[in-house]
XYZ file of N, CA, C and O in Angstrom:
884
model
N -58.391 4.992 -31.474
C -59.450 5.019 -30.396
C -58.760 5.497 -29.156
O -57.810 4.888 -28.772
N -59.335 6.386 -28.439
C -58.696 6.832 -27.131
C -59.924 6.684 -26.109
O -60.964 7.044 -26.387
N -59.577 6.207 -24.979
C -60.676 5.938 -23.855
C -60.346 6.955 -22.739
O -59.149 6.890 -22.185
N -61.205 7.677 -22.318
C -61.075 8.612 -21.202
C -61.797 7.946 -20.069
O -62.911 7.670 -20.104
N -61.094 7.569 -18.984
C -61.609 6.613 -18.005
C -62.764 7.507 -17.151
O -63.612 6.880 -16.760
N -62.539 8.763 -17.063
C -63.643 9.496 -16.221
C -65.062 9.675 -17.116
O -65.984 9.548 -16.382
N -64.905 9.847 -18.352
C -66.002 10.046 -19.178
C -66.313 8.918 -19.987
O -67.620 8.972 -20.561
N -65.532 8.008 -20.283
C -65.799 6.759 -21.241
C -66.380 7.399 -22.531
O -67.311 6.879 -23.029
N -65.557 8.292 -23.058
C -66.069 8.928 -24.401
C -64.975 8.257 -25.426
O -63.845 8.429 -25.180
N -65.584 7.803 -26.486
C -64.816 7.219 -27.743
C -64.667 8.240 -28.673
O -65.685 8.806 -29.153
N -63.425 8.709 -28.929
C -63.264 9.588 -30.089
C -62.342 9.035 -31.065
O -61.334 8.407 -30.625
N -62.434 9.476 -32.264
C -61.436 8.958 -33.291
C -60.589 10.119 -33.837
O -61.223 11.097 -34.086
N -59.273 10.106 -33.585
C -58.328 11.139 -34.024
C -57.814 10.785 -35.402
O -57.722 9.764 -35.712
N -57.403 12.017 -36.121
C -56.902 11.788 -37.451
C -55.595 11.291 -37.183
O -54.883 11.514 -36.310
N -54.999 10.590 -38.285
C -53.690 10.136 -38.258
C -52.576 11.240 -38.293
O -52.849 12.327 -38.703
N -51.417 11.118 -37.576
C -50.405 12.097 -37.526
C -49.976 12.285 -38.993
O -49.893 11.625 -39.670
N -49.473 13.679 -38.979
C -48.815 14.097 -40.491
C -47.678 13.276 -40.556
O -46.899 12.931 -39.721
N -47.209 13.202 -42.041
C -45.937 12.228 -42.180
C -44.695 12.930 -41.712
O -43.719 12.401 -41.327
N -44.717 14.248 -41.557
C -43.494 14.875 -40.901
C -43.187 14.573 -39.574
O -42.019 14.277 -39.225
N -44.330 14.426 -38.675
C -44.091 13.958 -37.357
C -43.571 12.535 -37.251
O -42.726 12.232 -36.539
N -44.023 11.752 -38.203
C -43.552 10.391 -38.229
C -42.072 10.293 -38.566
O -41.225 9.500 -37.951
N -41.503 11.103 -39.434
C -40.146 11.141 -39.990
C -39.319 11.609 -38.747
O -38.249 11.117 -38.365
N -39.769 12.533 -38.046
C -39.011 13.050 -36.784
C -38.928 12.133 -35.692
O -37.934 11.836 -35.149
N -40.071 11.371 -35.462
C -40.076 10.301 -34.482
C -39.153 9.218 -34.880
O -38.381 8.683 -34.031
N -39.226 8.660 -36.072
C -38.306 7.735 -36.539
C -36.794 8.074 -36.474
O -36.020 7.302 -36.115
N -36.603 9.212 -36.892
C -35.285 9.810 -36.812
C -34.636 9.817 -35.343
O -33.467 9.280 -35.316
N -35.371 10.279 -34.420
C -34.818 10.275 -33.144
C -34.871 8.995 -32.564
O -33.845 8.743 -31.861
N -35.648 7.889 -32.952
C -35.524 6.598 -32.396
C -34.266 5.918 -32.911
O -33.532 5.215 -32.166
N -33.992 6.183 -34.169
C -32.829 5.676 -34.716
C -31.577 6.260 -34.075
O -30.470 5.503 -33.823
N -31.520 7.507 -33.757
C -30.388 8.114 -33.149
C -30.193 7.675 -31.788
O -28.964 7.424 -31.372
N -31.255 7.457 -31.001
C -31.125 7.016 -29.720
C -30.633 5.519 -29.641
O -29.722 5.172 -28.861
N -31.074 4.691 -30.607
C -30.551 3.321 -30.604
C -29.085 3.251 -31.044
O -28.248 2.432 -30.644
N -28.696 4.138 -31.958
C -27.262 4.221 -32.271
C -26.336 4.520 -31.150
O -25.289 3.958 -30.953
N -26.762 5.621 -30.396
C -26.016 5.983 -29.114
C -25.993 4.781 -28.123
O -24.946 4.450 -27.526
N -27.110 4.155 -27.885
C -27.104 2.997 -26.967
C -26.212 1.866 -27.432
O -25.549 1.202 -26.742
N -26.180 1.556 -28.785
C -25.244 0.741 -29.342
C -23.785 0.988 -29.101
O -22.969 0.163 -28.753
N -23.482 2.349 -29.195
C -22.122 2.896 -29.028
C -21.679 2.560 -27.548
O -20.578 2.073 -27.099
N -22.559 2.834 -26.493
C -22.282 2.612 -25.199
C -22.125 1.152 -24.872
O -21.081 0.815 -24.104
N -22.828 0.339 -25.374
C -22.832 -1.164 -25.316
C -21.455 -1.697 -25.702
O -20.891 -2.561 -25.218
N -20.904 -1.099 -26.775
C -19.563 -1.431 -27.455
C -18.511 -1.086 -26.479
O -17.508 -1.792 -26.476
N -18.630 0.161 -26.012
C -17.428 0.855 -25.252
C -17.285 0.249 -23.908
O -16.149 0.263 -23.339
N -18.411 -0.074 -23.333
C -18.439 -0.448 -21.834
C -17.718 -1.673 -21.521
O -16.911 -1.849 -20.604
N -18.002 -2.832 -22.209
C -17.430 -4.282 -21.746
C -15.833 -4.123 -21.978
O -15.232 -3.605 -22.883
N -15.233 -4.655 -21.002
C -13.711 -4.822 -21.150
C -13.297 -6.008 -21.957
O -13.707 -7.098 -21.664
N -12.416 -5.654 -22.872
C -11.967 -6.764 -23.655
C -11.197 -7.798 -23.080
O -10.322 -7.449 -22.119
N -11.202 -9.125 -23.404
C -10.426 -10.149 -22.907
C -9.106 -9.971 -23.494
O -8.817 -9.924 -24.713
N -8.017 -9.941 -22.741
C -6.611 -9.816 -23.139
C -5.861 -11.152 -22.950
O -5.854 -11.710 -21.709
N -5.241 -11.545 -24.034
C -4.639 -12.905 -23.871
C -3.384 -12.816 -22.956
O -3.050 -13.858 -22.365
N -2.776 -11.659 -22.941
C -1.583 -11.398 -22.091
C -1.979 -11.689 -20.533
O -1.167 -12.153 -19.839
N -3.130 -11.225 -20.144
C -3.565 -11.465 -18.728
C -3.565 -12.896 -18.409
O -3.164 -13.391 -17.511
N -4.390 -13.584 -19.336
C -4.483 -15.106 -19.241
C -3.138 -15.763 -19.115
O -2.824 -16.721 -18.352
N -2.173 -15.447 -20.176
C -0.908 -16.174 -20.169
C -0.007 -15.793 -18.970
O 0.636 -16.732 -18.334
N -0.003 -14.552 -18.433
C 0.836 -14.224 -17.314
C 0.237 -14.924 -16.091
O 1.112 -15.510 -15.145
N -0.870 -15.036 -15.957
C -1.571 -15.542 -14.784
C -1.313 -17.146 -14.691
O -1.019 -17.883 -13.762
N -1.297 -17.753 -16.007
C -1.052 -19.207 -16.103
C 0.401 -19.502 -15.655
O 0.799 -20.451 -14.987
N 1.258 -18.598 -16.250
C 2.746 -18.802 -15.949
C 2.985 -18.571 -14.448
O 3.880 -19.373 -13.828
N 2.350 -17.567 -13.842
C 2.528 -17.319 -12.403
C 2.019 -18.469 -11.638
O 2.743 -18.859 -10.755
N 1.017 -19.138 -11.948
C 0.407 -20.167 -11.158
C 1.320 -21.366 -11.228
O 1.684 -22.161 -10.436
N 1.898 -21.591 -12.526
C 2.790 -22.724 -12.774
C 4.196 -22.591 -11.986
O 4.553 -23.491 -11.355
N 4.584 -21.344 -11.959
C 5.958 -21.098 -11.379
C 5.715 -21.321 -9.841
O 6.628 -21.881 -9.183
N 4.719 -20.686 -9.304
C 4.543 -20.825 -7.800
C 4.279 -22.237 -7.381
O 4.760 -22.669 -6.271
N 3.506 -23.016 -8.112
C 3.182 -24.287 -7.873
C 4.501 -25.273 -7.928
O 4.796 -25.949 -6.949
N 5.316 -25.048 -8.914
C 6.781 -25.758 -8.973
C 7.524 -25.323 -7.882
O 8.113 -26.266 -7.244
N 7.539 -24.200 -7.513
C 8.463 -23.715 -6.515
C 7.971 -24.236 -5.134
O 8.847 -24.744 -4.309
N 6.743 -24.191 -4.781
C 6.181 -24.787 -3.665
C 6.567 -26.360 -3.469
O 6.898 -26.838 -2.387
N 6.316 -26.948 -4.598
C 6.415 -28.440 -4.552
C 7.983 -28.935 -4.398
O 8.370 -29.717 -3.728
N 8.828 -28.160 -5.179
C 10.214 -28.426 -5.119
C 10.768 -28.145 -3.742
O 11.683 -29.065 -3.075
N 10.478 -27.068 -3.123
C 10.906 -26.677 -1.782
C 10.337 -27.665 -0.764
O 10.888 -28.087 0.111
N 9.074 -27.946 -1.025
C 8.390 -28.842 0.011
C 8.820 -30.236 0.103
O 8.816 -30.848 1.084
N 9.324 -30.720 -1.138
C 9.714 -32.054 -1.239
C 11.251 -32.251 -0.942
O 11.747 -33.367 -1.114
N 11.986 -31.063 -0.815
C 13.426 -31.151 -0.652
C 13.865 -31.772 0.704
O 13.356 -31.225 1.614
N 14.553 -32.863 0.612
C 15.124 -33.532 1.757
C 16.202 -34.330 1.395
O 16.455 -34.872 0.236
N 17.309 -34.509 2.131
C 18.474 -35.241 2.033
C 18.995 -35.779 3.391
O 18.950 -35.044 4.389
N 19.491 -36.969 3.402
C 20.183 -37.538 4.727
C 21.665 -37.922 4.296
O 21.808 -38.636 3.266
N 22.444 -37.297 5.038
C 23.876 -37.700 4.805
C 24.509 -38.089 6.175
O 24.087 -37.745 7.239
N 25.662 -38.714 6.038
C 26.361 -39.269 7.226
C 27.420 -38.225 7.563
O 28.293 -37.919 6.812
N 27.352 -37.712 8.703
C 28.195 -36.578 9.091
C 29.044 -37.175 10.361
O 28.490 -37.712 11.336
N 30.364 -36.982 10.317
C 31.158 -37.244 11.549
C 30.963 -36.167 12.595
O 30.953 -34.890 12.287
N 30.741 -36.746 13.718
C 30.482 -35.747 14.966
C 31.542 -36.312 16.060
O 31.532 -37.531 16.501
N 32.287 -35.226 16.539
C 33.188 -35.548 17.720
C 32.622 -35.087 19.002
O 32.291 -33.884 19.117
N 32.344 -36.062 19.861
C 31.766 -35.699 21.199
C 32.790 -35.218 22.131
O 32.650 -34.324 22.849
N 34.008 -35.996 22.078
C 35.027 -35.498 23.118
C 36.267 -35.355 22.213
O 36.662 -36.125 21.404
N 36.963 -34.105 22.345
C 38.054 -33.943 21.712
C 39.315 -34.917 21.910
O 39.496 -35.377 23.103
N 39.813 -35.268 20.760
C 40.781 -36.369 20.969
C 40.423 -37.757 20.563
O 41.157 -38.590 20.521
N 39.056 -37.937 20.542
C 38.474 -39.281 20.399
C 38.148 -39.392 18.838
O 38.009 -38.447 18.189
N 37.855 -40.542 18.479
C 37.440 -40.842 17.099
C 35.926 -40.337 16.960
O 35.074 -40.413 17.837
N 35.645 -39.796 15.808
C 34.424 -39.270 15.641
C 33.249 -40.439 15.442
O 33.665 -41.516 14.874
N 32.124 -39.979 15.681
C 31.031 -40.910 15.442
C 30.268 -40.602 14.141
O 30.002 -39.285 13.921
N 29.942 -41.364 13.316
C 29.265 -41.088 12.026
C 27.902 -41.297 12.226
O 27.339 -42.385 12.495
N 27.115 -40.213 12.202
C 25.636 -40.229 12.544
C 24.930 -39.707 11.274
O 25.343 -38.725 10.631
N 23.886 -40.331 10.870
C 23.152 -39.865 9.666
C 22.305 -38.649 10.155
O 21.473 -38.622 11.205
N 22.475 -37.544 9.485
C 21.721 -36.261 9.672
C 20.813 -36.023 8.542
O 21.328 -35.860 7.328
N 19.652 -35.706 8.734
C 18.623 -35.262 7.757
C 18.592 -33.759 7.604
O 18.836 -33.110 8.534
N 18.441 -33.428 6.386
C 18.145 -31.890 6.060
C 16.689 -31.968 5.380
O 16.608 -32.478 4.348
N 15.845 -31.112 5.992
C 14.418 -31.083 5.474
C 13.903 -29.515 5.522
O 14.486 -28.654 6.298
N 12.952 -29.371 4.736
C 12.510 -27.958 4.707
C 11.817 -27.495 5.906
O 12.044 -26.388 6.223
N 11.064 -28.357 6.489
C 10.373 -27.854 7.823
C 11.325 -27.531 9.019
O 11.008 -27.075 9.989
N 12.866 -27.858 8.929
C 13.515 -27.392 9.912
C 13.993 -25.950 9.912
O 14.472 -25.524 10.941
N 13.349 -25.387 8.884
C 13.729 -23.929 8.801
C 12.455 -23.092 8.637
O 11.604 -23.383 7.766
N 12.095 -22.054 9.605
C 10.907 -21.408 9.500
C 10.808 -20.511 8.233
O 9.819 -20.247 7.683
N 12.057 -20.093 7.649
C 12.173 -19.222 6.494
C 11.642 -20.127 5.294
O 10.960 -19.591 4.475
N 12.049 -21.405 5.233
C 11.582 -22.328 4.082
C 10.064 -22.659 4.256
O 9.393 -22.668 3.147
N 9.531 -22.749 5.439
C 8.122 -23.043 5.588
C 7.455 -21.879 5.205
O 6.413 -21.964 4.474
N 7.869 -20.639 5.588
C 7.202 -19.372 5.180
C 7.186 -19.173 3.504
O 6.225 -18.847 2.852
N 8.302 -19.701 2.973
C 8.396 -19.620 1.492
C 7.348 -20.689 0.939
O 6.706 -20.071 -0.167
N 7.299 -21.730 1.383
C 6.352 -22.768 0.855
C 4.939 -22.283 0.934
O 4.101 -22.424 0.060
N 4.692 -21.776 2.099
C 3.310 -21.207 2.283
C 3.012 -20.037 1.468
O 1.818 -20.085 0.845
N 3.819 -19.157 1.305
C 3.708 -17.988 0.428
C 3.428 -18.375 -0.928
O 2.351 -17.867 -1.605
N 4.140 -19.339 -1.470
C 4.035 -19.765 -2.934
C 2.671 -20.526 -3.004
O 2.028 -20.551 -4.142
N 2.277 -21.468 -2.087
C 1.149 -22.107 -1.970
C -0.187 -21.218 -2.242
O -1.035 -21.434 -2.870
N -0.190 -20.033 -1.368
C -1.084 -19.057 -1.425
C -1.196 -18.469 -2.673
O -2.255 -18.157 -3.153
N -0.031 -18.013 -3.205
C 0.031 -17.351 -4.511
C -0.580 -18.207 -5.659
O -1.211 -17.799 -6.582
N -0.311 -19.478 -5.599
C -0.703 -20.508 -6.657
C -2.247 -20.632 -6.498
O -2.798 -20.618 -7.594
N -2.813 -20.764 -5.291
C -4.241 -21.041 -5.220
C -4.979 -19.638 -5.504
O -6.007 -19.656 -6.246
N -4.343 -18.473 -5.272
C -4.875 -17.239 -5.757
C -4.888 -17.108 -7.276
O -5.840 -16.455 -7.855
N -3.756 -17.452 -7.836
C -3.504 -17.479 -9.293
C -4.601 -18.270 -10.007
O -5.324 -17.878 -10.963
N -5.063 -19.476 -9.567
C -6.215 -20.262 -10.063
C -7.541 -19.386 -10.046
O -8.353 -19.452 -10.971
N -7.739 -18.794 -8.830
C -9.011 -18.051 -8.562
C -9.122 -16.856 -9.482
O -10.084 -16.685 -10.049
N -7.883 -16.008 -9.589
C -7.882 -14.953 -10.357
C -8.006 -15.271 -11.792
O -8.464 -14.467 -12.688
N -7.593 -16.369 -12.202
C -7.746 -16.774 -13.496
C -9.138 -17.085 -13.953
O -9.576 -16.680 -15.092
N -9.875 -17.657 -13.115
C -11.179 -17.919 -13.326
C -11.928 -16.481 -13.489
O -12.977 -16.483 -14.385
N -11.711 -15.624 -12.634
C -12.224 -14.322 -12.743
C -11.931 -13.563 -13.935
O -12.703 -12.962 -14.518
N -10.636 -13.708 -14.286
C -10.122 -13.073 -15.582
C -10.883 -13.572 -16.906
O -11.332 -12.826 -17.684
N -11.118 -14.903 -16.926
C -11.886 -15.641 -17.923
C -13.410 -15.160 -18.020
O -13.913 -14.806 -19.067
N -14.059 -15.541 -16.755
C -15.497 -15.318 -16.820
C -15.986 -14.053 -16.192
O -17.310 -13.823 -16.226
N -15.196 -13.307 -15.567
C -15.775 -12.061 -14.862
C -15.362 -10.753 -15.343
O -15.264 -9.778 -14.678
N -15.244 -10.695 -16.639
C -14.944 -9.316 -17.285
C -16.052 -8.346 -17.193
O -15.712 -7.185 -17.166
N -17.257 -8.763 -17.081
C -18.501 -7.979 -16.896
C -18.903 -7.961 -15.515
O -20.032 -7.451 -15.352
N -17.984 -8.274 -14.576
C -18.472 -8.141 -13.148
C -18.462 -6.797 -12.711
O -18.081 -5.789 -13.328
N -18.844 -6.561 -11.500
C -18.974 -5.236 -10.816
C -17.486 -4.624 -10.492
O -16.564 -5.392 -10.672
N -17.503 -3.355 -10.361
C -16.328 -2.696 -10.228
C -15.548 -3.052 -8.844
O -14.307 -3.054 -8.735
N -16.328 -3.466 -8.019
C -15.814 -3.816 -6.591
C -14.880 -5.117 -6.730
O -13.921 -5.416 -6.109
N -15.421 -6.088 -7.693
C -14.621 -7.324 -7.954
C -13.462 -6.996 -8.519
O -12.332 -7.609 -8.146
N -13.288 -6.119 -9.465
C -12.137 -5.784 -10.149
C -11.201 -5.023 -9.138
O -9.843 -5.324 -9.148
N -11.703 -4.200 -8.301
C -10.889 -3.537 -7.294
C -10.315 -4.592 -6.422
O -9.083 -4.421 -6.029
N -11.058 -5.451 -5.938
C -10.484 -6.474 -4.976
C -9.528 -7.332 -5.694
O -8.388 -7.677 -5.043
N -9.663 -7.652 -7.002
C -8.484 -8.407 -7.602
C -7.276 -7.576 -7.641
O -6.086 -8.109 -7.535
N -7.404 -6.332 -7.969
C -6.338 -5.486 -8.000
C -5.491 -5.437 -6.624
O -4.192 -5.438 -6.674
N -6.165 -5.187 -5.621
C -5.631 -5.184 -4.316
C -4.959 -6.527 -3.954
O -3.841 -6.660 -3.415
N -5.641 -7.637 -4.299
C -4.964 -8.964 -4.013
C -3.754 -9.191 -4.747
O -2.850 -9.853 -4.363
N -3.735 -8.575 -6.021
C -2.576 -8.818 -6.797
C -1.322 -8.146 -6.193
O -0.112 -8.680 -6.222
N -1.507 -6.893 -5.637
C -0.523 -6.408 -5.064
C -0.147 -6.953 -3.744
O 1.252 -7.106 -3.533
N -1.028 -7.608 -3.037
C -0.600 -8.412 -1.850
C 0.182 -9.666 -2.271
O 1.093 -9.985 -1.503
N -0.129 -10.213 -3.292
C 0.540 -11.520 -3.743
C 2.018 -11.124 -4.159
O 2.873 -11.834 -3.740
N 2.138 -9.848 -4.814
C 3.602 -9.562 -5.107
C 4.351 -9.338 -3.872
O 5.527 -9.812 -3.803
N 3.820 -8.676 -2.848
C 4.618 -8.394 -1.620
C 4.740 -9.730 -0.902
O 5.881 -9.931 -0.392
N 3.768 -10.556 -0.929
C 3.971 -11.971 -0.128
C 5.009 -12.781 -0.852
O 5.925 -13.370 -0.154
N 5.130 -12.879 -2.129
C 6.046 -13.670 -2.935
C 7.424 -13.068 -2.750
O 8.397 -13.839 -2.449
N 7.691 -11.732 -2.736
C 9.042 -11.234 -2.670
C 9.441 -11.291 -1.297
O 10.709 -11.567 -1.034
N 8.663 -11.283 -0.226
C 9.049 -11.412 1.177
C 9.457 -12.897 1.408
O 10.393 -13.096 2.144
N 8.757 -13.780 0.882
C 9.163 -15.206 0.920
C 10.437 -15.569 0.370
O 11.188 -16.298 0.851
N 10.620 -15.029 -0.824
C 11.820 -15.150 -1.581
C 13.010 -14.397 -0.777
O 14.070 -15.128 -0.643
N 12.806 -13.395 -0.143
C 13.828 -12.804 0.635
C 14.286 -13.534 1.795
O 15.347 -13.706 2.171
N 13.208 -14.064 2.571
C 13.467 -14.860 3.614
C 14.135 -16.249 3.398
O 15.242 -16.525 4.143
N 13.755 -16.953 2.321
C 14.311 -18.196 2.021
C 15.781 -17.887 1.423
O 16.649 -18.706 1.722
N 16.065 -16.882 0.703
C 17.289 -16.642 0.063
C 18.233 -16.219 1.305
O 19.473 -16.741 1.176
N 17.924 -15.429 2.226
C 18.873 -15.102 3.232
C 19.272 -16.336 4.069
O 20.470 -16.622 4.411
N 18.289 -17.216 4.371
C 18.645 -18.592 5.074
C 19.550 -19.463 4.003
O 20.378 -20.197 4.691
N 19.174 -19.519 2.872
C 20.005 -20.241 1.934
C 21.326 -19.875 1.904
O 22.284 -20.645 1.746
N 21.576 -18.460 1.779
C 23.039 -17.961 1.820
C 23.738 -18.364 3.000
O 24.938 -18.555 3.030
N 23.080 -18.357 4.195
C 23.637 -18.552 5.288
C 24.122 -20.174 5.267
O 25.328 -20.361 5.915
N 23.361 -20.985 4.830
C 23.705 -22.409 4.669
C 24.766 -22.542 3.680
O 25.578 -23.557 3.721
N 24.846 -21.718 2.670
C 26.052 -21.921 1.552
C 27.286 -21.374 2.020
O 28.305 -22.008 1.706
N 27.167 -20.150 2.654
C 28.547 -19.606 2.959
C 28.817 -19.739 4.553
O 30.024 -19.588 5.018
N 27.844 -19.923 5.473
C 28.092 -20.003 6.898
C 28.236 -18.614 7.379
O 28.097 -17.563 6.652
N 28.539 -18.621 8.641
C 28.823 -17.381 9.428
C 29.853 -17.561 10.464
O 29.728 -18.058 11.501
N 31.051 -17.091 10.182
C 32.203 -17.371 10.979
C 32.081 -16.494 12.146
O 32.658 -16.763 13.334
N 31.288 -15.422 12.268
C 31.249 -14.617 13.366
C 30.523 -15.273 14.629
O 30.763 -14.877 15.846
N 29.569 -16.064 14.244
C 28.751 -16.711 15.105
C 29.057 -18.213 15.377
O 28.509 -19.090 16.102
N 30.062 -18.683 14.521
C 30.484 -20.011 14.522
C 29.596 -20.877 13.857
O 29.440 -22.191 14.129
N 28.942 -20.485 12.792
C 27.974 -21.350 12.025
C 28.617 -21.897 10.747
O 29.096 -21.068 9.946
N 28.740 -23.202 10.730
C 29.395 -23.641 9.490
C 28.556 -23.788 8.244
O 27.402 -23.903 8.406
N 29.172 -23.685 7.150
C 28.260 -23.877 5.991
C 27.881 -25.464 5.797
O 28.752 -26.358 6.207
N 26.704 -25.694 5.153
C 26.300 -27.096 5.139
C 26.066 -27.554 3.721
O 25.831 -28.699 3.533
N 26.090 -26.629 2.754
C 25.743 -27.056 1.426
C 26.951 -27.875 0.881
O 26.561 -28.487 -0.201
N 27.957 -27.873 1.375
C 29.220 -28.737 0.969
C 28.823 -30.122 1.331
O 29.425 -31.139 0.784
N 27.804 -30.488 2.324
C 27.455 -31.717 2.735
C 26.127 -32.154 2.079
O 26.060 -33.118 1.646
N 25.235 -31.232 2.161
C 23.827 -31.571 1.585
C 23.777 -30.853 0.334
O 22.951 -29.878 0.142
N 24.411 -31.295 -0.673
C 24.470 -30.652 -2.021
C 23.172 -30.758 -2.750
O 22.688 -29.821 -3.325
N 22.450 -31.928 -2.710
C 21.309 -32.244 -3.404
C 20.176 -31.217 -2.889
O 19.392 -30.654 -3.486
N 20.256 -31.131 -1.518
C 19.115 -30.400 -0.819
C 19.356 -28.902 -1.164
O 18.537 -28.149 -1.610
N 20.621 -28.422 -1.153
C 20.826 -27.007 -1.541
C 20.561 -26.683 -3.049
O 20.066 -25.694 -3.409
N 20.719 -27.616 -4.113
C 20.432 -27.589 -5.283
C 18.869 -27.399 -5.469
O 18.330 -26.449 -6.292
N 18.108 -28.164 -4.772
C 16.518 -28.088 -4.879
C 16.201 -26.618 -4.339
O 15.308 -26.111 -4.855
N 16.698 -26.244 -3.291
C 16.504 -24.976 -2.516
C 16.733 -23.827 -3.601
O 15.899 -22.902 -4.001
N 17.844 -23.991 -4.251
C 18.289 -22.799 -5.184
C 17.346 -22.856 -6.451
O 16.842 -21.803 -6.881
N 16.840 -24.083 -6.931
C 15.969 -24.231 -8.203
C 14.630 -23.490 -7.726
O 14.024 -22.930 -8.513
N 13.986 -23.789 -6.630
C 12.787 -23.395 -6.111
C 12.790 -21.867 -5.906
O 11.816 -21.223 -6.280
N 13.900 -21.515 -5.555
C 14.109 -19.898 -5.419
C 13.963 -19.246 -6.709
O 13.381 -18.189 -6.835
N 14.823 -19.683 -7.741
C 14.684 -19.173 -9.057
C 13.410 -19.260 -9.666
O 12.874 -18.195 -10.093
N 12.709 -20.418 -9.593
C 11.324 -20.477 -10.132
C 10.375 -19.509 -9.410
O 9.650 -18.785 -10.006
N 10.448 -19.395 -8.140
C 9.644 -18.508 -7.437
C 9.968 -17.004 -7.688
O 8.992 -16.226 -7.791
N 11.136 -16.771 -7.756
C 11.534 -15.229 -8.353
C 10.934 -14.992 -9.731
O 10.480 -13.884 -9.903
N 10.908 -16.010 -10.651
C 10.271 -15.971 -11.912
C 8.761 -15.549 -11.762
O 8.292 -14.592 -12.457
N 8.099 -16.276 -10.892
C 6.632 -15.943 -10.719
C 6.501 -14.683 -10.137
O 5.513 -14.028 -10.525
N 7.324 -14.188 -9.278
C 7.136 -12.847 -8.600
C 7.336 -11.745 -9.522
O 6.581 -10.731 -9.598
N 8.259 -11.920 -10.544
C 8.629 -11.018 -11.548
C 7.338 -10.995 -12.432
O 6.948 -9.927 -13.006
N 6.719 -12.038 -12.661
C 5.561 -12.097 -13.730
C 4.516 -11.325 -13.083
O 3.719 -10.597 -13.743
N 4.168 -11.620 -11.843
C 3.295 -10.739 -11.075
C 3.458 -9.198 -11.099
O 2.577 -8.421 -11.332
N 4.685 -8.797 -10.800
C 5.126 -7.544 -10.895
C 4.891 -6.929 -12.274
O 4.467 -5.696 -12.383
N 5.372 -7.673 -13.291
C 5.242 -7.259 -14.691
C 3.779 -7.093 -15.099
O 3.438 -6.158 -15.729
N 2.794 -7.856 -14.533
C 1.516 -7.885 -14.989
C 1.030 -6.573 -14.397
O 0.057 -5.768 -14.993
N 1.125 -6.280 -13.066
C 0.572 -4.946 -12.509
C 1.183 -3.828 -13.093
O 0.591 -2.863 -13.407
N 2.540 -3.707 -13.484
C 3.213 -2.721 -14.332
C 2.572 -2.566 -15.621
O 2.397 -1.406 -16.068
N 2.357 -3.583 -16.224
C 1.700 -3.463 -17.671
C 0.298 -2.860 -17.539
O -0.033 -2.065 -18.377
N -0.430 -3.205 -16.522
C -1.734 -2.576 -16.415
C -1.733 -1.223 -16.042
O -2.415 -0.333 -16.640
N -0.762 -0.769 -15.183
C -0.548 0.566 -14.950
C -0.145 1.380 -16.202
O -0.630 2.537 -16.434
N 0.679 0.923 -17.057
C 1.244 1.649 -18.080
C 0.030 1.709 -19.181
O -0.121 2.671 -19.850
N -0.840 0.630 -19.333
C -1.842 0.720 -20.233
C -2.887 1.664 -19.866
O -3.410 2.404 -20.605
N -3.135 1.582 -18.408
C -4.111 2.678 -17.880
C -3.672 4.067 -18.186
O -4.342 5.006 -18.528
N -2.405 4.289 -17.880
C -1.707 5.635 -18.153
C -1.832 6.038 -19.654
O -2.160 7.299 -19.786
N -1.629 5.184 -20.468
C -1.608 5.573 -21.885
C -3.044 5.743 -22.369
O -3.315 6.755 -23.197
N -3.944 5.099 -21.810
C -5.337 5.206 -22.146
C -5.955 6.599 -21.702
O -6.513 7.241 -22.264
N -5.502 6.885 -20.415
C -5.946 8.103 -19.835
C -5.301 9.274 -20.739
O -6.049 10.252 -20.833
N -4.029 9.256 -21.000
C -3.490 10.318 -21.776
C -4.136 10.471 -23.215
O -4.357 11.551 -23.712
N -4.421 9.314 -23.855
C -5.099 9.410 -25.010
C -6.466 10.021 -24.958
O -6.925 10.680 -25.902
N -7.143 9.755 -23.865
C -8.528 10.324 -23.646
C -8.455 11.807 -23.450
O -9.138 12.773 -24.003
N -7.422 12.211 -22.724
C -7.162 13.754 -22.378
C -6.776 14.246 -23.683
O -7.334 15.502 -23.971
N -5.886 13.823 -24.553
C -5.700 14.459 -25.785
C -6.803 14.564 -26.811
O -6.883 15.501 -27.543
N -7.597 13.485 -26.726
C -8.739 13.443 -27.814
C -9.742 14.486 -27.395
O -10.561 15.081 -28.184
N -9.934 14.658 -25.956
C -10.974 15.772 -25.510
C -10.322 17.040 -25.696
O -11.134 18.013 -25.721
């Protein structure tokens, strides 16, 4: 039955021929097959390597920040006030907050650890998110790599100054006195460097995978 609104005429049309039905069904199945192909190709698969690298980077930066932040030691040091007199033995503390380089190192690793937790949640649950979110994560990953390496460089330079001293400006080495403090600093630097390398490896891995995928697409086309 067809209803024409202007004339309100009821007419009965004959059923369509079987050939038209077959063509219609065939085209419907073809369209459904193409849509299924698109649905399978578009979602980004979850990679366990992404999850593992972010977990390890988060753990490394957390340990580095805690070890450096809690590093402190107090030793009794002889101080000569007047040449030729007996030295005074004064307790001298060594703490992380006495050095701006160490403070920057702790802040950089704390920021990287917090970001690792956030990006881990995005990696697990945001695979179907918008492209703007993926672009933002990529940019922040690069920033975290630069932040961690800059923090490692600043803390390492100051640590070497405390380990070797500087005879040109009259700075004596202190690691022969504050051995425990220097060991904690060295351990935190090594762990943070491992986290930095993990972040750099993560970005390099993604670049290589994308490069290989683009080349494979060009060859197939």
